Amino acid sequence: MAFLHNHKVLLNCCNLLFLFCGVTLVVSGFYLFTDSKRILLSRLLAATSEQLNDLPQPLFYYIAIGFALAGLVAVLSAIAGFWASCLHTYCCLSLYFLAVIVLLLAESMVCLAITLWPHCLGITLDESKMVKALQGNYGVPGKEQFTIAMDLAQARFGCCGMSSDINYDTSLWKLQRYGQREWVVPLTCCILKNANDKLSYLDPKPVNETQCQTLQKVDFADYRHMSPCLSYLDTWYREQYVVFLSASLIVAIVEFCVLLTIIFNCTKVQELQNVRGKTRQMLVENIYGPVNSNFERHVENAYSEDFKGVYIQPRELHKQRHNTTFKPIAKDYSSQKR
């Protein structure tokens, strides 16, 4: 019984880790949901996908909701696991096993999709496609999220354009006059005085706007960012990718441990039932066994003997008593005639 109890403790420990992972996912989802800059930058990752680019919100917005929902399901499953561990029956353990299997398969499919087929999700940082996305979306009415995301990337990473600052020369922002006519590049491409301001991408203040917007490289070299943004976006994307896969791997390992402990506890359910059955049988034999054995021996002896008429002399109920009366007894006195 102590051995079986240890397995229940092991299952509860795995359930506790699973519960902690679920709570962490919920907290991470809410944290990502409040990280507006991270969510905004994810708009650039899906810029080459027609399906994802048409979504009303950036990609990480939906990933944050997915994290929160997955964490909530994990928390509910862990609570159900504690309940199943207390009941310790095949039915409850099987339902808990199926719930964990579904979560594990869903996470595995998402991780495999992101790892092996990123193009299926529209996550690609191909240089030519990203340049076309910049030239077709930046500054265009209705594409304000992409415009702000690009300004954020340029102000945060200190870069300009996707592959070069000349990407803006043939963009709709320049050709359709969506920006200022005298601007060669957006103000976020310039070196800013308020670069340390968290909202500098919304209100950029160049160190020298005139020199930044000149056409000669020797004039704007010290006042404009020269690095392309695509390399910074690729590095940032890989960082997010590693964090996501690491978290998924940790949760998958915990879920796998939970599955092993569930299987192990299921194998012990039968042993526990066998132990209970033997214990119950021993109790029945100890309580009723001797009486039944004496009864059986009495019946066998009764049927093995021949029935014979046995006269049992009754006990003498009327014994001789001493005469306690004062009446004389006739035989004690003799009368003689004289």
CSV table of C-alpha atoms in Angstrom, one decimal:
chain,number,residue,atom,x,y,z
A,1,MET,CA,0.0,0.0,0.0
A,2,ALA,CA,2.9,2.4,0.7
A,3,PHE,CA,4.4,1.6,-2.7
A,4,LEU,CA,1.1,2.5,-4.4
A,5,HIS,CA,0.8,5.6,-2.3
A,6,ASN,CA,4.2,6.7,-3.5
A,7,HIS,CA,3.0,6.5,-7.1
A,8,LYS,CA,0.1,8.8,-6.3
A,9,VAL,CA,2.5,11.3,-4.8
A,10,LEU,CA,4.6,11.1,-8.0
A,11,LEU,CA,1.5,11.8,-10.1
A,12,ASN,CA,0.6,14.7,-7.8
A,13,CYS,CA,4.1,16.2,-8.2
A,14,CYS,CA,3.8,16.0,-12.0
A,15,ASN,CA,0.4,17.5,-11.8
A,16,LEU,CA,1.8,20.3,-9.7
A,17,LEU,CA,4.5,21.0,-12.4
A,18,PHE,CA,1.8,20.8,-15.1
A,19,LEU,CA,-0.3,23.3,-13.1
A,20,PHE,CA,2.7,25.6,-12.8
A,21,CYS,CA,3.3,25.4,-16.6
A,22,GLY,CA,-0.3,26.3,-17.2
A,23,VAL,CA,-0.2,29.3,-14.9
A,24,THR,CA,3.1,30.4,-16.6
A,25,LEU,CA,1.4,30.2,-20.0
A,26,VAL,CA,-1.5,32.2,-18.8
A,27,VAL,CA,0.8,34.9,-17.4
A,28,SER,CA,2.9,34.8,-20.5
A,29,GLY,CA,-0.1,35.3,-22.7
A,30,PHE,CA,-1.3,38.3,-20.7
A,31,TYR,CA,2.2,39.7,-20.7
A,32,LEU,CA,2.6,39.4,-24.4
A,33,PHE,CA,-0.9,40.9,-24.8
A,34,THR,CA,0.3,44.0,-23.0
A,35,ASP,CA,3.6,44.2,-24.8
A,36,SER,CA,2.3,46.4,-27.6
A,37,LYS,CA,5.8,46.9,-29.3
A,38,ARG,CA,6.4,43.2,-29.6
A,39,ILE,CA,3.0,42.7,-31.0
A,40,LEU,CA,3.4,45.6,-33.4
A,41,LEU,CA,6.7,44.3,-34.7
A,42,SER,CA,5.1,40.9,-35.5
A,43,ARG,CA,3.1,42.7,-38.2
A,44,LEU,CA,6.3,42.9,-40.3
A,45,LEU,CA,6.8,39.1,-40.0
A,46,ALA,CA,3.5,38.4,-41.7
A,47,ALA,CA,3.9,41.2,-44.3
A,48,THR,CA,4.6,38.7,-47.1
A,49,SER,CA,1.5,36.6,-46.4
A,50,GLU,CA,-1.8,37.7,-48.0
A,51,GLN,CA,-3.8,35.8,-45.4
A,52,LEU,CA,-2.0,37.0,-42.3
A,53,ASN,CA,-1.5,40.5,-43.6
A,54,ASP,CA,-5.2,40.9,-44.0
A,55,LEU,CA,-5.8,40.1,-40.3
A,56,PRO,CA,-7.1,43.0,-38.3
A,57,GLN,CA,-4.5,42.5,-35.6
A,58,PRO,CA,-0.8,41.5,-35.8
A,59,LEU,CA,0.3,37.9,-35.5
A,60,PHE,CA,1.5,38.0,-31.9
A,61,TYR,CA,-1.9,39.3,-30.8
A,62,TYR,CA,-3.4,35.9,-31.7
A,63,ILE,CA,-0.4,34.0,-30.3
A,64,ALA,CA,-0.9,35.8,-27.0
A,65,ILE,CA,-4.6,34.8,-26.9
A,66,GLY,CA,-3.5,31.2,-27.8
A,67,PHE,CA,-1.0,31.2,-25.0
A,68,ALA,CA,-3.6,32.3,-22.5
A,69,LEU,CA,-6.2,29.7,-23.7
A,70,ALA,CA,-3.6,26.9,-23.7
A,71,GLY,CA,-2.5,27.8,-20.2
A,72,LEU,CA,-6.1,27.9,-19.0
A,73,VAL,CA,-6.8,24.5,-20.5
A,74,ALA,CA,-3.6,23.2,-18.9
A,75,VAL,CA,-4.6,24.6,-15.5
A,76,LEU,CA,-8.1,23.0,-15.7
A,77,SER,CA,-6.5,19.7,-16.8
A,78,ALA,CA,-4.0,19.8,-13.9
A,79,ILE,CA,-6.9,20.4,-11.5
A,80,ALA,CA,-8.7,17.4,-13.0
A,81,GLY,CA,-5.5,15.4,-12.6
A,82,PHE,CA,-5.5,16.1,-8.9
A,83,TRP,CA,-9.1,14.9,-8.7
A,84,ALA,CA,-8.3,11.8,-10.8
A,85,SER,CA,-5.4,11.1,-8.5
A,86,CYS,CA,-7.6,11.2,-5.4
A,87,LEU,CA,-10.3,8.9,-7.0
A,88,HIS,CA,-7.6,6.6,-8.5
A,89,THR,CA,-9.9,4.8,-11.0
A,90,TYR,CA,-9.5,3.8,-14.6
A,91,CYS,CA,-12.2,6.1,-15.8
A,92,CYS,CA,-10.8,9.3,-14.3
A,93,LEU,CA,-7.2,8.5,-15.1
A,94,SER,CA,-8.2,7.7,-18.7
A,95,LEU,CA,-10.0,11.0,-19.2
A,96,TYR,CA,-7.1,12.9,-17.8
A,97,PHE,CA,-4.8,10.9,-20.1
A,98,LEU,CA,-6.8,11.9,-23.1
A,99,ALA,CA,-6.9,15.5,-22.2
A,100,VAL,CA,-3.1,15.6,-21.8
A,101,ILE,CA,-2.7,13.7,-25.1
A,102,VAL,CA,-4.8,16.3,-26.9
A,103,LEU,CA,-2.8,19.2,-25.5
A,104,LEU,CA,0.5,17.5,-26.4
A,105,LEU,CA,-0.6,16.7,-30.0
A,106,ALA,CA,-1.8,20.3,-30.5
A,107,GLU,CA,1.4,21.8,-29.2
A,108,SER,CA,3.5,19.4,-31.3
A,109,MET,CA,1.6,20.3,-34.5
A,110,VAL,CA,2.1,24.0,-33.9
A,111,CYS,CA,5.8,23.6,-33.2
A,112,LEU,CA,6.3,21.4,-36.2
A,113,ALA,CA,4.4,23.8,-38.4
A,114,ILE,CA,6.5,26.7,-37.3
A,115,THR,CA,9.8,24.7,-37.5
A,116,LEU,CA,9.3,22.8,-40.8
A,117,TRP,CA,6.8,24.8,-42.7
A,118,PRO,CA,7.0,28.5,-41.8
A,119,HIS,CA,5.9,29.4,-45.3
A,120,CYS,CA,2.6,27.7,-44.6
A,121,LEU,CA,2.0,30.2,-41.9
A,122,GLY,CA,3.2,33.1,-44.0
A,123,ILE,CA,6.3,33.6,-41.7
A,124,THR,CA,9.1,34.4,-44.2
A,125,LEU,CA,11.8,37.0,-44.3
A,126,ASP,CA,12.7,36.8,-47.9
A,127,GLU,CA,14.5,40.0,-49.0
A,128,SER,CA,12.7,40.6,-52.2
A,129,LYS,CA,9.3,39.9,-50.7
A,130,MET,CA,10.0,42.1,-47.7
A,131,VAL,CA,11.2,45.0,-50.0
A,132,LYS,CA,8.0,44.7,-52.0
A,133,ALA,CA,5.9,44.7,-48.8
A,134,LEU,CA,7.7,47.8,-47.7
A,135,GLN,CA,7.2,49.6,-51.0
A,136,GLY,CA,3.5,48.6,-51.3
A,137,ASN,CA,2.4,49.2,-47.7
A,138,TYR,CA,4.4,51.9,-46.0
A,139,GLY,CA,2.5,55.1,-45.7
A,140,VAL,CA,-0.4,53.8,-47.6
A,141,PRO,CA,-3.9,54.6,-46.2
A,142,GLY,CA,-5.4,51.6,-44.5
A,143,LYS,CA,-1.9,50.2,-43.7
A,144,GLU,CA,-1.3,52.2,-40.7
A,145,GLN,CA,-0.2,49.3,-38.6
A,146,PHE,CA,2.5,48.3,-41.0
A,147,THR,CA,3.7,52.0,-41.2
A,148,ILE,CA,3.9,52.3,-37.4
A,149,ALA,CA,5.6,48.9,-37.2
A,150,MET,CA,8.3,49.9,-39.7
A,151,ASP,CA,8.8,53.2,-37.9
A,152,LEU,CA,9.2,51.3,-34.6
A,153,ALA,CA,11.8,48.9,-36.2
A,154,GLN,CA,13.8,51.8,-37.6
A,155,ALA,CA,13.8,53.8,-34.4
A,156,ARG,CA,14.5,50.8,-32.2
A,157,PHE,CA,17.2,49.0,-34.3
A,158,GLY,CA,18.7,52.1,-35.8
A,159,CYS,CA,18.2,51.0,-39.4
A,160,CYS,CA,16.5,52.3,-42.5
A,161,GLY,CA,14.6,50.4,-45.2
A,162,MET,CA,14.5,46.6,-45.6
A,163,SER,CA,17.7,46.1,-47.7
A,164,SER,CA,18.7,49.8,-48.1
A,165,ASP,CA,17.5,53.3,-47.6
A,166,ILE,CA,16.9,53.5,-51.4
A,167,ASN,CA,13.9,51.2,-50.9
A,168,TYR,CA,11.8,54.3,-50.3
A,169,ASP,CA,12.7,55.8,-53.7
A,170,THR,CA,10.3,53.6,-55.6
A,171,SER,CA,7.7,53.1,-52.8
A,172,LEU,CA,4.1,54.2,-53.0
A,173,TRP,CA,4.9,56.5,-50.0
A,174,LYS,CA,7.3,58.5,-52.3
A,175,LEU,CA,5.6,58.0,-55.7
A,176,GLN,CA,2.0,58.8,-54.5
A,177,ARG,CA,3.1,61.6,-52.3
A,178,TYR,CA,1.8,60.1,-49.1
A,179,GLY,CA,4.7,61.6,-47.2
A,180,GLN,CA,6.2,65.0,-47.2
A,181,ARG,CA,7.4,66.0,-50.7
A,182,GLU,CA,10.8,67.1,-49.5
A,183,TRP,CA,11.5,63.9,-47.5
A,184,VAL,CA,13.7,61.3,-49.0
A,185,VAL,CA,13.3,58.9,-46.2
A,186,PRO,CA,10.9,58.8,-43.1
A,187,LEU,CA,12.1,60.7,-40.1
A,188,THR,CA,12.6,57.5,-38.2
A,189,CYS,CA,15.5,56.7,-40.5
A,190,CYS,CA,17.3,59.8,-39.1
A,191,ILE,CA,19.4,59.8,-36.0
A,192,LEU,CA,17.0,61.0,-33.3
A,193,LYS,CA,17.5,63.3,-30.4
A,194,ASN,CA,14.8,61.5,-28.4
A,195,ALA,CA,16.0,58.0,-29.3
A,196,ASN,CA,15.8,56.9,-25.6
A,197,ASP,CA,12.1,57.9,-25.5
A,198,LYS,CA,9.8,54.9,-25.6
A,199,LEU,CA,7.5,56.6,-28.0
A,200,SER,CA,10.1,58.1,-30.2
A,201,TYR,CA,8.8,56.2,-33.2
A,202,LEU,CA,5.5,58.1,-33.0
A,203,ASP,CA,7.1,61.5,-32.6
A,204,PRO,CA,10.6,61.4,-34.1
A,205,LYS,CA,12.9,64.4,-33.6
A,206,PRO,CA,16.0,64.2,-35.8
A,207,VAL,CA,19.2,65.7,-34.7
A,208,ASN,CA,19.5,67.5,-38.1
A,209,GLU,CA,16.5,67.0,-40.3
A,210,THR,CA,17.9,68.9,-43.2
A,211,GLN,CA,21.1,67.0,-43.4
A,212,CYS,CA,19.2,63.7,-42.9
A,213,GLN,CA,17.1,64.4,-46.0
A,214,THR,CA,19.8,65.3,-48.4
A,215,LEU,CA,20.7,63.1,-51.4
A,216,GLN,CA,24.4,63.0,-51.1
A,217,LYS,CA,25.8,60.3,-48.9
A,218,VAL,CA,28.6,62.4,-47.6
A,219,ASP,CA,26.1,64.8,-46.3
A,220,PHE,CA,23.7,62.4,-44.5
A,221,ALA,CA,26.2,59.8,-43.4
A,222,ASP,CA,26.4,61.2,-39.9
A,223,TYR,CA,22.7,61.9,-39.6
A,224,ARG,CA,20.9,58.9,-41.1
A,225,HIS,CA,20.9,55.3,-40.2
A,226,MET,CA,22.7,53.3,-42.9
A,227,SER,CA,22.1,49.7,-41.7
A,228,PRO,CA,19.2,47.7,-43.3
A,229,CYS,CA,16.4,46.6,-41.0
A,230,LEU,CA,16.0,43.1,-42.5
A,231,SER,CA,19.0,41.6,-40.6
A,232,TYR,CA,17.7,43.1,-37.3
A,233,LEU,CA,14.2,41.7,-38.0
A,234,ASP,CA,15.7,38.3,-38.8
A,235,THR,CA,17.7,38.3,-35.5
A,236,TRP,CA,14.7,39.4,-33.5
A,237,TYR,CA,12.5,36.8,-35.1
A,238,ARG,CA,15.0,34.0,-34.2
A,239,GLU,CA,15.0,35.2,-30.6
A,240,GLN,CA,11.2,35.0,-30.4
A,241,TYR,CA,11.4,31.6,-32.2
A,242,VAL,CA,13.9,30.2,-29.7
A,243,VAL,CA,11.9,31.5,-26.7
A,244,PHE,CA,8.7,30.0,-28.1
A,245,LEU,CA,10.2,26.6,-28.9
A,246,SER,CA,12.0,26.4,-25.5
A,247,ALA,CA,8.7,27.1,-23.6
A,248,SER,CA,6.9,24.5,-25.8
A,249,LEU,CA,9.6,22.0,-25.2
A,250,ILE,CA,9.5,22.4,-21.4
A,251,VAL,CA,5.7,22.1,-21.4
A,252,ALA,CA,5.9,19.0,-23.6
A,253,ILE,CA,8.4,17.3,-21.3
A,254,VAL,CA,6.2,18.0,-18.3
A,255,GLU,CA,3.2,16.6,-20.2
A,256,PHE,CA,5.2,13.5,-21.2
A,257,CYS,CA,6.1,12.9,-17.5
A,258,VAL,CA,2.4,13.3,-16.6
A,259,LEU,CA,1.5,10.7,-19.2
A,260,LEU,CA,4.1,8.3,-17.9
A,261,THR,CA,2.8,8.7,-14.3
A,262,ILE,CA,-0.8,8.2,-15.4
A,263,ILE,CA,0.1,5.0,-17.2
A,264,PHE,CA,2.1,3.8,-14.2
A,265,ASN,CA,-0.8,4.6,-11.9
A,266,CYS,CA,-3.3,2.8,-14.2
A,267,THR,CA,-1.1,-0.3,-13.9
A,268,LYS,CA,-1.3,0.0,-10.1
A,269,VAL,CA,-5.0,0.3,-10.0
A,270,GLN,CA,-5.4,-3.4,-10.8
A,271,GLU,CA,-2.8,-4.3,-8.2
A,272,LEU,CA,-4.7,-2.1,-5.7
A,273,GLN,CA,-7.9,-3.9,-6.5
A,274,ASN,CA,-6.2,-7.3,-6.1
A,275,VAL,CA,-4.8,-6.3,-2.7
A,276,ARG,CA,-8.2,-5.0,-1.6
A,277,GLY,CA,-9.9,-8.3,-2.8
A,278,LYS,CA,-7.4,-10.4,-1.0
A,279,THR,CA,-7.7,-8.3,2.2
A,280,ARG,CA,-11.5,-8.6,2.0
A,281,GLN,CA,-11.3,-12.3,1.5
A,282,MET,CA,-8.9,-12.7,4.5
A,283,LEU,CA,-11.2,-10.7,6.7
A,284,VAL,CA,-14.2,-12.8,5.7
A,285,GLU,CA,-12.3,-16.0,6.4
A,286,ASN,CA,-11.1,-14.8,9.8
A,287,ILE,CA,-14.5,-13.8,10.8
A,288,TYR,CA,-16.7,-16.5,9.4
A,289,GLY,CA,-14.3,-19.2,8.6
A,290,PRO,CA,-14.0,-21.1,12.0
A,291,VAL,CA,-17.8,-21.0,12.5
A,292,ASN,CA,-18.4,-22.4,9.1
A,293,SER,CA,-15.8,-25.2,9.6
A,294,ASN,CA,-17.3,-26.3,12.9
A,295,PHE,CA,-20.7,-26.3,11.4
A,296,GLU,CA,-19.6,-28.4,8.5
A,297,ARG,CA,-17.9,-30.9,10.8
A,298,HIS,CA,-21.0,-31.1,12.9
A,299,VAL,CA,-23.2,-31.8,9.9
A,300,GLU,CA,-20.8,-34.5,8.6
A,301,ASN,CA,-20.7,-36.2,12.0
A,302,ALA,CA,-24.5,-36.1,12.2
A,303,TYR,CA,-25.0,-37.7,8.9
A,304,SER,CA,-22.2,-40.3,9.3
A,305,GLU,CA,-23.7,-41.8,12.5
A,306,ASP,CA,-26.6,-44.2,12.5
A,307,PHE,CA,-29.6,-42.9,14.2
A,308,LYS,CA,-30.4,-45.0,17.1
A,309,GLY,CA,-33.1,-44.8,19.7
A,310,VAL,CA,-31.4,-43.7,22.8
A,311,TYR,CA,-33.3,-43.7,26.1
A,312,ILE,CA,-32.3,-40.9,28.3
A,313,GLN,CA,-33.4,-41.5,31.8
A,314,PRO,CA,-34.9,-38.4,33.1
A,315,ARG,CA,-33.5,-36.8,36.1
A,316,GLU,CA,-35.3,-37.8,39.4
A,317,LEU,CA,-37.3,-34.7,40.0
A,318,HIS,CA,-38.9,-36.1,43.3
A,319,LYS,CA,-36.2,-37.1,45.7
A,320,GLN,CA,-36.7,-38.3,49.1
A,321,ARG,CA,-37.2,-35.4,51.4
A,322,HIS,CA,-37.0,-35.2,55.1
A,323,ASN,CA,-40.3,-34.8,56.9
A,324,THR,CA,-40.3,-31.5,58.4
A,325,THR,CA,-43.9,-31.7,59.6
A,326,PHE,CA,-44.9,-32.6,63.1
A,327,LYS,CA,-47.2,-35.4,61.9
A,328,PRO,CA,-45.9,-38.8,63.1
A,329,ILE,CA,-45.0,-41.4,60.6
A,330,ALA,CA,-46.9,-44.6,61.1
A,331,LYS,CA,-44.1,-46.9,60.6
A,332,ASP,CA,-42.1,-45.3,63.4
A,333,TYR,CA,-44.6,-46.2,65.9
A,334,SER,CA,-46.0,-49.6,66.6
A,335,SER,CA,-49.1,-50.3,68.7
A,336,GLN,CA,-49.3,-53.3,70.8
A,337,LYS,CA,-52.3,-54.6,72.7
A,338,ARG,CA,-51.7,-55.5,76.3
